[in-house]
mmCIF file of C-alpha atoms in Angstrom:
data_model
loop_
_atom_site.group_PDB
_atom_site.id
_atom_site.type_symbol
_atom_site.label_atom_id
_atom_site.label_comp_id
_atom_site.label_asym_id
_atom_site.label_seq_id
_atom_site.Cartn_x
_atom_site.Cartn_y
_atom_site.Cartn_z
ATOM 1 C CA MET A 245 169.624 56.417 -258.252
ATOM 2 C CA PRO A 246 169.818 57.949 -254.766
ATOM 3 C CA VAL A 247 167.159 60.405 -253.680
ATOM 4 C CA GLU A 248 168.144 63.647 -252.006
ATOM 5 C CA PRO A 249 166.457 65.021 -248.883
ATOM 6 C CA GLN A 250 164.506 68.216 -249.433
ATOM 7 C CA SER A 251 165.311 71.308 -247.397
ATOM 8 C CA ARG A 252 162.838 72.606 -244.842
ATOM 9 C CA GLN A 253 162.093 75.525 -247.198
ATOM 10 C CA GLU A 254 161.422 73.184 -250.143
ATOM 11 C CA ILE A 255 159.087 71.091 -248.008
ATOM 12 C CA GLU A 256 157.209 74.158 -246.749
ATOM 13 C CA GLU A 257 156.779 75.376 -250.348
ATOM 14 C CA ARG A 258 155.391 71.986 -251.439
ATOM 15 C CA LEU A 259 153.010 71.900 -248.482
ATOM 16 C CA THR A 260 151.278 75.024 -249.811
ATOM 17 C CA GLU A 261 150.133 72.811 -252.702
ATOM 18 C CA LEU A 262 148.918 70.041 -250.383
ATOM 19 C CA PRO A 263 146.006 71.273 -248.231
ATOM 20 C CA GLY A 264 145.721 69.444 -244.924
ATOM 21 C CA TRP A 265 149.218 67.956 -245.101
ATOM 22 C CA SER A 266 151.849 68.943 -242.553
ATOM 23 C CA LEU A 267 155.392 68.157 -241.512
ATOM 24 C CA GLU A 268 155.461 66.285 -238.194
ATOM 25 C CA ASP A 269 158.465 64.492 -236.736
ATOM 26 C CA GLY A 270 160.279 64.744 -240.068
ATOM 27 C CA ARG A 271 157.442 63.151 -242.059
ATOM 28 C CA LEU A 272 154.677 64.429 -244.298
ATOM 29 C CA THR A 273 151.427 63.544 -242.538
ATOM 30 C CA ARG A 274 147.713 63.748 -243.207
ATOM 31 C CA VAL A 275 144.519 62.317 -241.723
ATOM 32 C CA TYR A 276 141.505 61.967 -244.001
ATOM 33 C CA ARG A 277 137.962 61.521 -242.704
ATOM 34 C CA LEU A 278 135.448 59.558 -244.722
ATOM 35 C CA GLY A 279 131.745 58.744 -244.476
ATOM 36 C CA SER A 280 132.108 55.117 -243.431
ATOM 37 C CA HIS A 281 134.515 52.320 -242.676
ATOM 38 C CA PHE A 282 133.903 50.838 -246.118
ATOM 39 C CA ALA A 283 134.770 54.148 -247.815
ATOM 40 C CA ALA A 284 137.967 54.407 -245.752
ATOM 41 C CA THR A 285 138.899 50.833 -246.657
ATOM 42 C CA ALA A 286 138.355 51.524 -250.359
ATOM 43 C CA MET A 287 140.622 54.550 -250.128
ATOM 44 C CA VAL A 288 143.350 52.475 -248.445
ATOM 45 C CA VAL A 289 143.218 49.989 -251.329
ATOM 46 C CA HIS A 290 143.473 52.835 -253.842
ATOM 47 C CA ILE A 291 146.445 54.346 -251.975
ATOM 48 C CA ALA A 292 148.137 50.930 -251.891
ATOM 49 C CA GLN A 293 147.769 50.724 -255.677
ATOM 50 C CA VAL A 294 149.404 54.149 -256.110
ATOM 51 C CA GLN A 295 152.218 53.173 -253.733
ATOM 52 C CA GLU A 296 152.906 50.078 -255.804
ATOM 53 C CA GLU A 297 152.950 52.155 -259.018
ATOM 54 C CA LEU A 298 155.460 54.571 -257.465
ATOM 55 C CA ASP A 299 157.387 51.796 -255.663
ATOM 56 C CA HIS A 300 157.238 54.053 -252.622
ATOM 57 C CA HIS A 301 155.254 53.181 -249.511
ATOM 58 C CA SER A 302 153.981 55.194 -246.564
ATOM 59 C CA ASP A 303 152.952 54.297 -243.058
ATOM 60 C CA LEU A 304 149.243 53.882 -243.754
ATOM 61 C CA THR A 305 146.682 53.425 -240.975
ATOM 62 C CA LEU A 306 143.013 52.536 -241.360
ATOM 63 C CA GLY A 307 140.645 53.646 -238.620
ATOM 64 C CA TYR A 308 136.872 53.270 -238.443
ATOM 65 C CA ASN A 309 136.275 56.162 -240.863
ATOM 66 C CA THR A 310 139.775 57.612 -241.135
ATOM 67 C CA VAL A 311 142.889 57.040 -243.199
ATOM 68 C CA SER A 312 146.190 58.336 -241.810
ATOM 69 C CA LEU A 313 149.459 58.602 -243.695
ATOM 70 C CA ALA A 314 153.028 59.376 -242.638
ATOM 71 C CA VAL A 315 155.479 59.609 -245.521
ATOM 72 C CA HIS A 316 159.282 59.700 -245.560
ATOM 73 C CA THR A 317 162.076 57.980 -247.460
ATOM 74 C CA HIS A 318 164.002 55.263 -245.634
ATOM 75 C CA SER A 319 166.805 55.216 -248.217
ATOM 76 C CA ALA A 320 167.397 58.941 -247.549
ATOM 77 C CA GLY A 321 167.882 58.398 -243.824
ATOM 78 C CA GLY A 322 164.202 58.946 -243.051
ATOM 79 C CA ALA A 323 164.155 62.419 -244.636
ATOM 80 C CA VAL A 324 161.423 63.863 -246.842
ATOM 81 C CA THR A 325 162.275 63.679 -250.547
ATOM 82 C CA ALA A 326 160.587 64.490 -253.847
ATOM 83 C CA LYS A 327 159.245 60.903 -253.833
ATOM 84 C CA ASP A 328 157.299 61.682 -250.657
ATOM 85 C CA VAL A 329 155.862 64.864 -252.097
ATOM 86 C CA GLU A 330 154.788 62.992 -255.234
ATOM 87 C CA LEU A 331 153.069 60.289 -253.186
ATOM 88 C CA ALA A 332 151.285 62.926 -251.088
ATOM 89 C CA ARG A 333 150.177 64.738 -254.260
ATOM 90 C CA ARG A 334 148.818 61.526 -255.781
ATOM 91 C CA VAL A 335 146.918 60.701 -252.579
ATOM 92 C CA GLN A 336 145.553 64.251 -252.434
ATOM 93 C CA ASP A 337 144.334 63.877 -256.038
ATOM 94 C CA LEU A 338 142.454 60.641 -255.350
ATOM 95 C CA ALA A 339 140.984 61.631 -251.956
ATOM 96 C CA ALA A 340 138.108 63.729 -253.311
ATOM 97 C CA GLY A 341 136.898 60.796 -255.404
ATOM 98 C CA HIS A 342 136.475 58.844 -252.167
ATOM 99 C CA GLY A 343 134.612 61.666 -250.432
ATOM 100 C CA ALA A 344 137.540 62.226 -248.068
ATOM 101 C CA HIS A 345 138.140 65.510 -246.316
#
């Protein structure tokens, strides 16, 4: 089933529910800071598990004590869709458990 791009207004409304997330270059983005490299690595593994469950994957970057995400849907021409918002929401939900801010 094809996924439909969300309008700018729909994206802005969803972002009010996702503190720290923003729309940059047509993607939902967020950088999380953690207490250590190990904590950041554990969060990356947890995010990868969620991405597999959703069958939807982000650009995910591990830094020393940071985790960066950029989310968009390739099959929708690189636009932001409801799948991206759901992935961002799931990551937001798990971040606190990793001590991310």
